[in-house]
XYZ file of C-alpha atoms in Angstrom:
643
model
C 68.956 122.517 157.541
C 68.979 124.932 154.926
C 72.491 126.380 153.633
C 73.538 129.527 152.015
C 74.960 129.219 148.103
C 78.477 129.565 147.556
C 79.176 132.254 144.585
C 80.026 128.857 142.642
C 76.843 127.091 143.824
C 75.118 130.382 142.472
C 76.824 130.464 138.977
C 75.471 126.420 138.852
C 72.167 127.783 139.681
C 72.197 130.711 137.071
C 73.845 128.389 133.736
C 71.957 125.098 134.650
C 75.240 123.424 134.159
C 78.221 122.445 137.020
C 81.083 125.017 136.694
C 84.547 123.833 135.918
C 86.879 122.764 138.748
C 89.911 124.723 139.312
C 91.847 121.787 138.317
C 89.466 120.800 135.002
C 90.840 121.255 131.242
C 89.627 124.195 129.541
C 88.522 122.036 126.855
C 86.452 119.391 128.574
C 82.938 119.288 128.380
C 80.683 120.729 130.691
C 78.799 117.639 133.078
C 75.319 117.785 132.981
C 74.416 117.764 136.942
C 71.378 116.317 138.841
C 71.115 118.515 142.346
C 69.402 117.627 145.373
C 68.343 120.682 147.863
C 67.521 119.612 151.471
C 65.402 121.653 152.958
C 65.405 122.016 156.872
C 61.735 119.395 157.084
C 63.916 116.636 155.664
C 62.105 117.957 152.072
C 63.854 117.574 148.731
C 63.867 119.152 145.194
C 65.812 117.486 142.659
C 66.637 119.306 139.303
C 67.500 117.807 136.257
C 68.878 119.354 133.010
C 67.220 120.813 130.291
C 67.577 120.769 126.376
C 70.362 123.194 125.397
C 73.293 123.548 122.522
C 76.131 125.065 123.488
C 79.779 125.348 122.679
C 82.014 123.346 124.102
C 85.199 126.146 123.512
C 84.488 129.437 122.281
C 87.721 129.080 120.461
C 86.043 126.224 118.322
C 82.570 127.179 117.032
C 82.112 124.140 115.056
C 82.600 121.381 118.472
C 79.468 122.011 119.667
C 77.495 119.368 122.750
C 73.725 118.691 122.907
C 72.760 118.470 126.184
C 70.211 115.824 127.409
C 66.052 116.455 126.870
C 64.682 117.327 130.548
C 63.329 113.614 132.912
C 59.854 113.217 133.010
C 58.541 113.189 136.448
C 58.806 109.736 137.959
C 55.515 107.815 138.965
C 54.386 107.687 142.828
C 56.503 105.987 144.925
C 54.673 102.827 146.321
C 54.434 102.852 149.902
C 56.515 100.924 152.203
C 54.963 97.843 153.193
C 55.904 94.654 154.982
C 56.788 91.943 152.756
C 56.660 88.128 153.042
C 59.110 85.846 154.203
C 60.033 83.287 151.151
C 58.608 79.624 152.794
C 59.216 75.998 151.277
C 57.083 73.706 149.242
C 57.107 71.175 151.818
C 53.058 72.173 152.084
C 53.024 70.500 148.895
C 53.847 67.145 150.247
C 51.043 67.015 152.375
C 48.310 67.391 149.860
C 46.537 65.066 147.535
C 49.287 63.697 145.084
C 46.891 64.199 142.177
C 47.988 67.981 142.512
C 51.739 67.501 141.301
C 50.640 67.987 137.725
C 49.889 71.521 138.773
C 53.116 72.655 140.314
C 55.424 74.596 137.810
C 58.034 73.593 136.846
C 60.725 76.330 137.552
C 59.501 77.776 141.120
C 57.888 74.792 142.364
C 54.868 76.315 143.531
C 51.472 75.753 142.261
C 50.827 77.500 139.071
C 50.129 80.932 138.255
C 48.940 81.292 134.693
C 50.229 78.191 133.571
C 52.356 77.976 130.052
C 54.458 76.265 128.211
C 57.474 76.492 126.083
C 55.353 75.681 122.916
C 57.169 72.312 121.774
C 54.256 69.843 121.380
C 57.102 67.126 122.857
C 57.218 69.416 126.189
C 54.624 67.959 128.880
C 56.464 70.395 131.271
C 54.371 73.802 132.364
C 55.420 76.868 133.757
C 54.043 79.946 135.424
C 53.819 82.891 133.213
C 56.140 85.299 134.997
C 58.786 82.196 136.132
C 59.155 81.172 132.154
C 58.976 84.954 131.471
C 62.022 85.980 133.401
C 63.821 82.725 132.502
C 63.861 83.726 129.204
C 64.633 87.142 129.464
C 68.397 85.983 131.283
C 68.853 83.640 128.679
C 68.745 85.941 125.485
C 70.684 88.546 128.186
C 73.350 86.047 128.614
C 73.513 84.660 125.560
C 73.455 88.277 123.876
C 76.393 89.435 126.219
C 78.837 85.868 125.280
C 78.214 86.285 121.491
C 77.144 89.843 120.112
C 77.953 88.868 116.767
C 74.905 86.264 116.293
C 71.329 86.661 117.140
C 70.676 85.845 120.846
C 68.697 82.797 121.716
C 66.818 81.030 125.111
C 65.896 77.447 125.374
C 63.143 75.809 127.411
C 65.125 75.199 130.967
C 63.819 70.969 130.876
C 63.636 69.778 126.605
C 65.865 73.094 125.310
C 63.598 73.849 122.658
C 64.593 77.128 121.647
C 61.890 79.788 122.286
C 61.377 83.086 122.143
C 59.038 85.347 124.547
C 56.582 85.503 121.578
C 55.671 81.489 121.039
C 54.964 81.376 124.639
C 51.634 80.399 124.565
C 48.906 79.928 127.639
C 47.420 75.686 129.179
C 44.052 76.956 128.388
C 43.164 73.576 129.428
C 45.405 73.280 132.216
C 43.923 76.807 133.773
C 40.582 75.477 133.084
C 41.349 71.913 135.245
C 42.752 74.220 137.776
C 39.839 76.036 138.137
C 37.659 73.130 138.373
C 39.479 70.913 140.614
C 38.248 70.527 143.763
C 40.765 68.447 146.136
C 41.047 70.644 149.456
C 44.439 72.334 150.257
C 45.877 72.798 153.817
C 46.767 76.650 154.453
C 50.821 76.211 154.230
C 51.462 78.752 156.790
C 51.855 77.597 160.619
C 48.547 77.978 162.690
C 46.366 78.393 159.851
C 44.480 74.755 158.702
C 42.185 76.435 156.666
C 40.896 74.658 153.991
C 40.732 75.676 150.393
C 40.835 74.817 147.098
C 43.434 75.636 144.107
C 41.886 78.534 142.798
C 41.458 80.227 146.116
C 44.875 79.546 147.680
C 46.398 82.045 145.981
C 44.536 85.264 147.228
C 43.982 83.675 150.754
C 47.743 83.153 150.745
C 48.189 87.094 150.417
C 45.683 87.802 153.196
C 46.283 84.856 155.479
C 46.774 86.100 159.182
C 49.470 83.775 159.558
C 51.216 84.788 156.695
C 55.315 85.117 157.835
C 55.839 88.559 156.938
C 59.601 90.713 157.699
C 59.273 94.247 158.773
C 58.871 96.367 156.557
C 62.415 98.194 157.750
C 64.440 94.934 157.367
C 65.989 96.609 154.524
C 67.149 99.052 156.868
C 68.101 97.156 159.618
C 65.237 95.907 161.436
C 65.759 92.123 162.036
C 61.825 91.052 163.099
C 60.094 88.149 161.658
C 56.706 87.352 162.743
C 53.128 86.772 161.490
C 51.106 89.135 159.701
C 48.382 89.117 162.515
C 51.220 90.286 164.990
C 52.582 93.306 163.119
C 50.777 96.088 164.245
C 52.213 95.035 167.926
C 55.796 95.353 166.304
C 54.981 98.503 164.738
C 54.463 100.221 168.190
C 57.685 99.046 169.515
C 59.966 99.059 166.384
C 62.934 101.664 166.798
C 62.959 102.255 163.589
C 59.485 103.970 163.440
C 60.938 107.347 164.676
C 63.246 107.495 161.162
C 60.628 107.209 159.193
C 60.932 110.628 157.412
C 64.346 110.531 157.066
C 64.310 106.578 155.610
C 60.834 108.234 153.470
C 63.340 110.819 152.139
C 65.841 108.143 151.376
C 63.715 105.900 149.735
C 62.571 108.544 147.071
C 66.006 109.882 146.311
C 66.453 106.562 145.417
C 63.053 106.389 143.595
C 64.328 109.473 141.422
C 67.618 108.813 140.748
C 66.398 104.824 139.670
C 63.411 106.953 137.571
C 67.025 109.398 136.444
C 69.235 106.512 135.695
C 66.756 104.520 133.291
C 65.721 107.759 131.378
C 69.330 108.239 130.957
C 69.866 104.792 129.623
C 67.132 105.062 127.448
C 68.712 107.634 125.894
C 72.006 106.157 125.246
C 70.398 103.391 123.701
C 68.977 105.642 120.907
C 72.222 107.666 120.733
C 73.776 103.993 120.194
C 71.229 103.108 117.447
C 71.693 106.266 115.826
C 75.509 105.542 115.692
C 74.899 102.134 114.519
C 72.351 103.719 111.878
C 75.095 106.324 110.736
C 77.827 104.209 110.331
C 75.892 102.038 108.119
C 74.875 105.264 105.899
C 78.558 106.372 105.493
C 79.550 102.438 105.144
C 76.543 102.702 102.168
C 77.685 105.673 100.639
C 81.114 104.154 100.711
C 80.409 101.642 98.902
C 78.303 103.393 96.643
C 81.065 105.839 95.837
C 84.485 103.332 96.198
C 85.130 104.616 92.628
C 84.476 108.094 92.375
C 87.589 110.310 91.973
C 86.011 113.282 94.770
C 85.555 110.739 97.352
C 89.028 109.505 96.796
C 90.576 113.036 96.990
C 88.428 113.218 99.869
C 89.765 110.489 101.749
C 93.084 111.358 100.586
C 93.433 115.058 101.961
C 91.545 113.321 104.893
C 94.381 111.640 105.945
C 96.819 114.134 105.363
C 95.441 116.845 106.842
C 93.473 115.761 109.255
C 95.162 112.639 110.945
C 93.100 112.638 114.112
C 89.768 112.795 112.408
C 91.340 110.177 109.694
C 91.772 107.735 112.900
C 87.931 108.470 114.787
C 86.297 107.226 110.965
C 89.016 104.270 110.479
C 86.246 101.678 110.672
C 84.245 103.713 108.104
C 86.808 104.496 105.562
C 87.234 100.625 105.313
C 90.631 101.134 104.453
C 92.289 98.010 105.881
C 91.254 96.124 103.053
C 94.204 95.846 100.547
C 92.044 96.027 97.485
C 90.577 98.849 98.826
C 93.530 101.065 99.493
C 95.426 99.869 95.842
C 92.354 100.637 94.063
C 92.899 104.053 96.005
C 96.343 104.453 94.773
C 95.530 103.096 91.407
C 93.873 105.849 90.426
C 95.887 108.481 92.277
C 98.917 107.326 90.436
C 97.599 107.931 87.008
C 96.038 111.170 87.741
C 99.072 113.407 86.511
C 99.985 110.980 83.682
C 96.081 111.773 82.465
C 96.742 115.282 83.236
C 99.395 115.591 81.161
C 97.459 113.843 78.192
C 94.075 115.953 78.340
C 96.414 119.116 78.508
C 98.673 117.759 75.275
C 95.433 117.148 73.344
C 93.562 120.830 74.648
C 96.727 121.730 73.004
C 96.040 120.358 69.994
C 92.893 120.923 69.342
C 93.295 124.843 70.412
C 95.994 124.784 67.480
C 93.321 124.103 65.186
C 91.284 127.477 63.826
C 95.195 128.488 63.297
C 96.150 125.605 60.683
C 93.253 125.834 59.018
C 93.944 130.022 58.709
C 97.315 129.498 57.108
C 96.237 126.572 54.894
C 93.792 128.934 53.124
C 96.429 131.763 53.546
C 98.974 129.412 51.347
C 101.577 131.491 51.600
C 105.326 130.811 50.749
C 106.122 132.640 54.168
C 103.857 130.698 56.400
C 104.773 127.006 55.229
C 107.310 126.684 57.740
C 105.015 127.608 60.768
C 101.799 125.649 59.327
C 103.956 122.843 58.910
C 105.227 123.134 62.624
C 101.647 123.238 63.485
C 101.070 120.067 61.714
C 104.296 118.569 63.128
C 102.644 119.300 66.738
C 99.411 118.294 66.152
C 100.530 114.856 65.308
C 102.286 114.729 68.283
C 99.436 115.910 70.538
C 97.564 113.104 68.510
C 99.699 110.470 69.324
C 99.472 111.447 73.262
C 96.008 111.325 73.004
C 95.435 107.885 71.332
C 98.194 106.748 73.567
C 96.051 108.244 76.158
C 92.944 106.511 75.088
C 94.315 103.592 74.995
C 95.929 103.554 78.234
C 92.188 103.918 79.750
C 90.954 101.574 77.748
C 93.428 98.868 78.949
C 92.713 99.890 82.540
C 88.970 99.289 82.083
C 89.432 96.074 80.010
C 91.374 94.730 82.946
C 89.614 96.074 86.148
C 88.868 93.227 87.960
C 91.858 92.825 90.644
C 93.430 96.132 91.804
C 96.630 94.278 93.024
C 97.561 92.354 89.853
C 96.842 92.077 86.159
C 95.051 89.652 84.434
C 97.340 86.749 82.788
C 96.236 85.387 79.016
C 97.881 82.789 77.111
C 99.769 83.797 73.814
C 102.234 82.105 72.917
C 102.708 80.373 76.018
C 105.100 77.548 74.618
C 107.589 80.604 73.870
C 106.590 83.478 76.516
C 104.336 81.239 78.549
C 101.102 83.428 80.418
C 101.757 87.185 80.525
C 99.751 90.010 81.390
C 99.392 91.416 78.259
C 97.398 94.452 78.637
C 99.387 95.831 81.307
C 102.314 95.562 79.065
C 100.682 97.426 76.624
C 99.667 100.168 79.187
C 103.306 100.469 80.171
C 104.650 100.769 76.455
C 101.869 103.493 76.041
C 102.384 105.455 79.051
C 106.215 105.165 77.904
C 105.586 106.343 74.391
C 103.043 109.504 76.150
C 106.316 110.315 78.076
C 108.687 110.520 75.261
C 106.314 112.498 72.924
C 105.298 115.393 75.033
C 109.088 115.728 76.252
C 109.668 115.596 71.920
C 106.719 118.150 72.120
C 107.974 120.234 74.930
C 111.869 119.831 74.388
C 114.485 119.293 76.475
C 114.126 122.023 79.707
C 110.105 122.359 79.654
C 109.501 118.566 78.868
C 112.037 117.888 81.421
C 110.462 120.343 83.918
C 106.990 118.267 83.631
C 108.836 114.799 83.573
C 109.776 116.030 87.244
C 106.481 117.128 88.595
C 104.627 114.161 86.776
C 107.074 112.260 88.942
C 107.012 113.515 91.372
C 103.364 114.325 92.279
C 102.712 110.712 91.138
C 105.007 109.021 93.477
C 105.269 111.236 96.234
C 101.482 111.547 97.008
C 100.658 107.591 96.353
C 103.610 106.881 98.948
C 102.691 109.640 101.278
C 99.126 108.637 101.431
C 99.893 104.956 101.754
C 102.032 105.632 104.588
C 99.727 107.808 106.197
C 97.399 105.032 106.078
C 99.680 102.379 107.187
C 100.818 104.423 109.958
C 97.526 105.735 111.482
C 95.778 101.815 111.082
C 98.330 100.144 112.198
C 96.588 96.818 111.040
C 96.579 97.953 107.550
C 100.514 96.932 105.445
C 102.625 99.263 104.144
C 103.291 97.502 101.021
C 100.214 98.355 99.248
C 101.955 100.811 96.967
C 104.380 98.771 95.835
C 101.816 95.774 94.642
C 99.260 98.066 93.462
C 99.253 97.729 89.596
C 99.263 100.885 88.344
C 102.677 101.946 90.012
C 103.938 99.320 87.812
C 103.201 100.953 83.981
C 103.917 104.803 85.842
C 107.439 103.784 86.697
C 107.685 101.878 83.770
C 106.589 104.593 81.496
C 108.906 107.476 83.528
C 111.859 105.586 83.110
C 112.365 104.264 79.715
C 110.236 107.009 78.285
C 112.850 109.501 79.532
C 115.893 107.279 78.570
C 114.462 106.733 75.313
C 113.798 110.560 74.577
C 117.617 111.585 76.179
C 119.670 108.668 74.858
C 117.509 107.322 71.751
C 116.014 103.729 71.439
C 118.872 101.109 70.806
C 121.298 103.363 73.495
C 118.506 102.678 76.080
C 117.685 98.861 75.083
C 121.553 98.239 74.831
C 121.456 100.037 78.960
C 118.688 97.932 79.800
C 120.329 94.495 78.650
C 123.197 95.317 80.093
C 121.657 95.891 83.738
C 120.287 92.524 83.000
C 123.048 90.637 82.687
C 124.834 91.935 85.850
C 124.866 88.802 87.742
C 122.551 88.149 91.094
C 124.953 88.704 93.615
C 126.210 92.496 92.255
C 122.363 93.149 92.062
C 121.822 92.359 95.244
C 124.301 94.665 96.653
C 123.271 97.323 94.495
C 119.743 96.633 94.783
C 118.255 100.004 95.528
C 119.631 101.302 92.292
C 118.451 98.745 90.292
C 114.740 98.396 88.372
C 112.743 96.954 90.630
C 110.942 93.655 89.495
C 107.559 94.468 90.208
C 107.956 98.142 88.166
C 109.658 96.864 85.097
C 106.616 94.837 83.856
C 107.569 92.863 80.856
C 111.416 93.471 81.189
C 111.464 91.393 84.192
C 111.613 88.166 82.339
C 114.283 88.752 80.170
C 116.940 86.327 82.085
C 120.617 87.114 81.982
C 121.723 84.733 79.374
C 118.569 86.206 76.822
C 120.325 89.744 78.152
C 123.742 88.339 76.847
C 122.563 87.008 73.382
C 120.319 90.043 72.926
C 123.292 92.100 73.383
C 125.643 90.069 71.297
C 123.060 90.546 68.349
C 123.205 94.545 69.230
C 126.714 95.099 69.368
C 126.409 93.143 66.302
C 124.035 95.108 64.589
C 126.195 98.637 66.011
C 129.165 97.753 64.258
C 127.668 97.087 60.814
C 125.591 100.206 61.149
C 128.149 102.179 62.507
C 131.647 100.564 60.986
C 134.552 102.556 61.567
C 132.954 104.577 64.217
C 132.279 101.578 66.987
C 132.718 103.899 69.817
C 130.112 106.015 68.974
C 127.308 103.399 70.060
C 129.404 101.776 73.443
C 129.472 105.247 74.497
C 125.197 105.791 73.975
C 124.782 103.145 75.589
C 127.149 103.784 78.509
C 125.302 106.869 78.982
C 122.002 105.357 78.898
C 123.211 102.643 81.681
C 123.844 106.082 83.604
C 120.712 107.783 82.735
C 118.416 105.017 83.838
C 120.936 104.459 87.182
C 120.242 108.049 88.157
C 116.188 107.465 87.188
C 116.124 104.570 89.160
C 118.056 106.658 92.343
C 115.273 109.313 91.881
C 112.118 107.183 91.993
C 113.221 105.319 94.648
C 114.165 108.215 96.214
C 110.651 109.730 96.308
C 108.613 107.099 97.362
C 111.265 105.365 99.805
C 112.395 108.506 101.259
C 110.262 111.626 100.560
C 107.206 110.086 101.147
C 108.483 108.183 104.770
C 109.907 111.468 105.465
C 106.913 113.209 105.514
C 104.685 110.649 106.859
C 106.921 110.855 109.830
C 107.386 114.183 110.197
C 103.413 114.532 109.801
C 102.453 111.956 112.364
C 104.578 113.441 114.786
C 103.212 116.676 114.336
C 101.764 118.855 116.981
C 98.394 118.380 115.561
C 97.900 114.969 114.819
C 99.081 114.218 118.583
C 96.314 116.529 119.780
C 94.366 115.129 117.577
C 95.060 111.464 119.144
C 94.734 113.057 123.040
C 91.301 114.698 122.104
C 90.353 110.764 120.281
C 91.650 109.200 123.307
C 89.388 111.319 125.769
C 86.674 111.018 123.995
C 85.844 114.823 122.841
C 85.131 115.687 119.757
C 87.803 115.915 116.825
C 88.434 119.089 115.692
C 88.387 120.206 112.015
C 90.028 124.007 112.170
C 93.688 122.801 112.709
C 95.417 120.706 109.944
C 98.384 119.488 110.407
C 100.774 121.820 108.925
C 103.169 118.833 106.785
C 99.427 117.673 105.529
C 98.417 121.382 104.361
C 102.022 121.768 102.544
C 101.598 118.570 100.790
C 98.347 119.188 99.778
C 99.288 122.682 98.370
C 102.417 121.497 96.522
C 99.508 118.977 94.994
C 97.450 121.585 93.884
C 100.835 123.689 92.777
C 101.860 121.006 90.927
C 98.552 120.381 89.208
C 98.286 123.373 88.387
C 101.763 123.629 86.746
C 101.235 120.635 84.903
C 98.357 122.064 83.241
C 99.533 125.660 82.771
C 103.559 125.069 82.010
């Protein structure tokens, strides 16, 4: 019986697609929908979907669905026929013992196509289809109990392990088949016809006798008879007057079978095309591990993007420690760098002007050409400093987490990782000359944002990391070994440029020789062991003769005027207190701060409900914490370069 369309069966009609509910989310994707019409003959027409790119919100051009390539038309639908009751091998007890050897070895019945497993030690043999299927459950099941190794089947009697391939035809055994001539009873009741092997099997499918079901059992119909008495059945089966509606049923299923297996066809190549994508990111990846735009890249990835950050976790292959230090390795040296390629531009755009007032030589213009000079040395010095700062992080590059250890002087100093002391005296001596060069207010204004944009965005980043892979540590930053010179080099370098060289040795030995217990309870203000490189293995008794020999040296420099160094060096144990109070303060709490505030942010928790339903990500909304922290990067860049 035909039906009128309801104005929302009408708008299904007119866009191809299924309307939303009145209960659906705005922002859920529209269902492709198979329809079947009924037409008042007990006719149908099914529709299927076609090829089309749409939006999935208007509000979001760039989420966008492909819908599925229209179903070929399924083949005919074989008619329904009467099939054959399944009957025992007992026939096969009957016959002429000789015939064993042709029985297979899986169904029991005489063979059909005999083969075998292809192990020469085998004498077992098989029917085609029987070894065939056999096969084909064993790579299924051994496919679906270990995915990670290459499925294998194994012959069901020696457990050779085969493959469909190797399975080879019994020539020979199909050509003895053929030949033999030993009669064979018909196996089905009232028939004692008799044949031989190569004829049973097509009298079997013709036999009169043959014990047939009706060919509605699967509907019902419980008769079992021969195939000679069917047609009788046929005129008294009940079930004959359904036939077009049970004709209509069987081809619904017919198409939606046909439906279902284009369907899964098709998520198999979306799968392999996954698969096949991953590995080209994973390839570029690893290609690019060391390029400084795919590590910004990842970087402003996770901050201002968390969702989309957590859908390509497996990709970024961030878990790995090495990975993620190697990361932060580089990010923490970026301003430091900065700082040096601006000091030497410096320099070297001070040149055409000393070379103008040394051919001037003018009484009037020695002072300024000799300023020049003073400030070219000094933008030298940053740059060798610089130089040799990356030349000590690619002489050691092997282990991201820890510096290489070489033995000099071991029976005094015993293994030490030389070069990354070296790196941490340069990147101290790069400190204290451009805040020389700069003076007090602008070298202190760039000692902050060197600071800070080198600690801040290493700790925010590693905690965004740690936070959205929850695998992943969250000690990364502090073992990565490039933290170590950076703090190093902030520290001392502005202790030595406020308080002068002994004052801040004489405030370093002292903090040594506090004694385990008071550093313990003031640990957060104290230099941390894995920052203060070299410094760290100066015990408290070397603190207390070191200091000895300083006072010593004080009071026959100074003489009369003792005070004058306790008091520099009191101020330097206060100076590198409140440095130690401000690093740790910006990576322990700036950085946490924000990577809390930004994972609880409005848009990373969409983010995670749009992951978790399985729509797409979407890339218009940052999260607003990650947009300010990348700006304040760029800001600070920027004044780093210009100040």
């Amino acid at each position: 019986m035909a039906t009128s369309a309801s104005p929302r069966q009408q708008q299904a009609d007119a866009t191809g697609n299924e309307p939303p509910s009145n209960n659906a989310n705005a922002r859920a994707p529209g269902r492709p929908t198979v329809r079947i019409h009924f037409s008042s003959n007990g006719s149908s027409n099914l529709t299927t979907p076609s090829v089309r790119v749409t939006n999935q919100n208007p509000s979001n051009g760039n989420m966008r669905r492909i819908a599925m390539p229209p179903i070929a038309p399924p083949p005919p639908l074989p008619p329904l026929e009467p099939q054959p009751q399944p009957h025992s091998r007992a026939h096969n007890e009957d016959n002429d013992p000789s015939l064993k050897k042709f029985e297979c070895a899986i169904c029991f019945e005489y063979l059909n196509q005999p083969v075998g497993c292809g192990s020469s030690s085998c004498p077992y043999r098989f029917c085609k289809k029987c070894l065939q299927r056999t096969v084909l459950q064993d790579l299924q099941r051994s496919s679906a109990s270990n995915p990670q190794q290459q499925p294998t089947a194994k012959c069901p009697h020696c457990r050779t392990v085969i493959l469909p391939s190797s399975i080879r035809g019994d020539h020979t055994l199909q050509a003895e088949m053929n030949s033999c001539t030993s009669p064979i009873t018909c196996p089905f009741d009232g028939c004692n016809a008799e044949l031989t092997l190569k004829d049973l099997e097509q009298h079997e499918k013709s036999c009169p006798h043959l014990p047939i079901q009706c060919r509605y059992a699967p509907y019902g119909c419980t008769w079992n008879g021969a195939l000679c008495s069917f047609p009788d059945h046929e005129l008294e089966c009940h079930f004959t007057s359904w036939n077009v509606l049970i004709d209509n049923i069987r081809k619904h299923q017919w198409e939606t079978k046909h439906i279902l297996h284009q369907y899964q066809g098709f998520m198999n190549l979306n799968h392999a095309f996954i698969h096949s994508n991953r590995q080209l990111i994973l390839a570029h990846h690893n290609n690019c591990a060391g390029n400084t735009w795919y590590i910004l890249q990842m970087m402003l990835e996770a901050a201002m993007f968390p969702g989309r950050f957590i859908h390509n976790g497996g990709l970024w292959n961030v878990t790995n420690e090495h990975e993620r230090a190697m990361i932060l390795n580089q990010v923490v040296m970026w301003p430091i760098l900065g700082v040096v390629a601006r000091v030497a531009a410096m320099g070297v755009q001070h040149v055409p002007r000393l070379v103008h007032l040394m051919l001037e030589n003018g009484d009037d213009t020695t002072d300024e050409m000799w300023g020049l000079v003073e400030m070219m040395m000094l933008s030298l010095a940053v740059t060798v400093m610089g130089i040799l700062v990356v030349a000590c992080l690619y002489a050691d590059s092997g282990n991201p987490l820890s510096w290489g250890r070489y033995d000099i002087a071991s029976s005094i100093l015993g293994d030490q990782p030389w070069i990354r002391d070296i790196a941490a005296c340069s990147v101290a001596m790069i400190v204290f000359t451009f805040m020389e060069l700069y003076g007090s207010i602008r070298g202190g204004m760039i000692w902050i944002f060197v600071a800070s944009l080198s600690l801040v965005t290493t700790s925010f980043m590693e905690g965004m990391t740690g936070k959205l892979l929850e695998r992943a540590p969250r000690v990364v930053l502090l073992q990565s070994r490039n933290t170590a010179i950076v703090e190093f080099g902030l520290r001392y370098g502005f202790a030595i440029y406020t308080c002068g060289f002994l004052p801040a040795v004489g405030g370093m030995l002292i903090l040594r020789m506090l004694p385990l217990t008071v550093k313990r309870k003031i640990h957060m203000i104290l230099d941390s062991p894995v920052t203060d490189c070299f410094l760290t293995n100066i015990s408290s008794s070397h603190a207390v003769v070191a200091m000895i020999a300083y006072l010593a040296a004080a009071a026959s420099m100074y003489q009369e005027q003792i005070m004058q160094p306790i008091m520099q060096v009191l101020t330097a144990i206060c100076v590198l207190v409140i440095i130690n109070l401000y690093l740790l303060y910006l990576i322990v709490k700036v950085g946490a701060k924000l990577v809390e505030t930004n994972c609880n942010n409005e848009g990373a928790v969409n983010n995670a409900t749009l992951l978790a339903s399985g729509a797409p990500i979407t890339l218009q909304k940052p999260s607003l914490v990650g947009a300010c922290a990348a700006a304040a990067f760029v800001l600070t860049s920027v004044l780093i370069a210009t100040i």
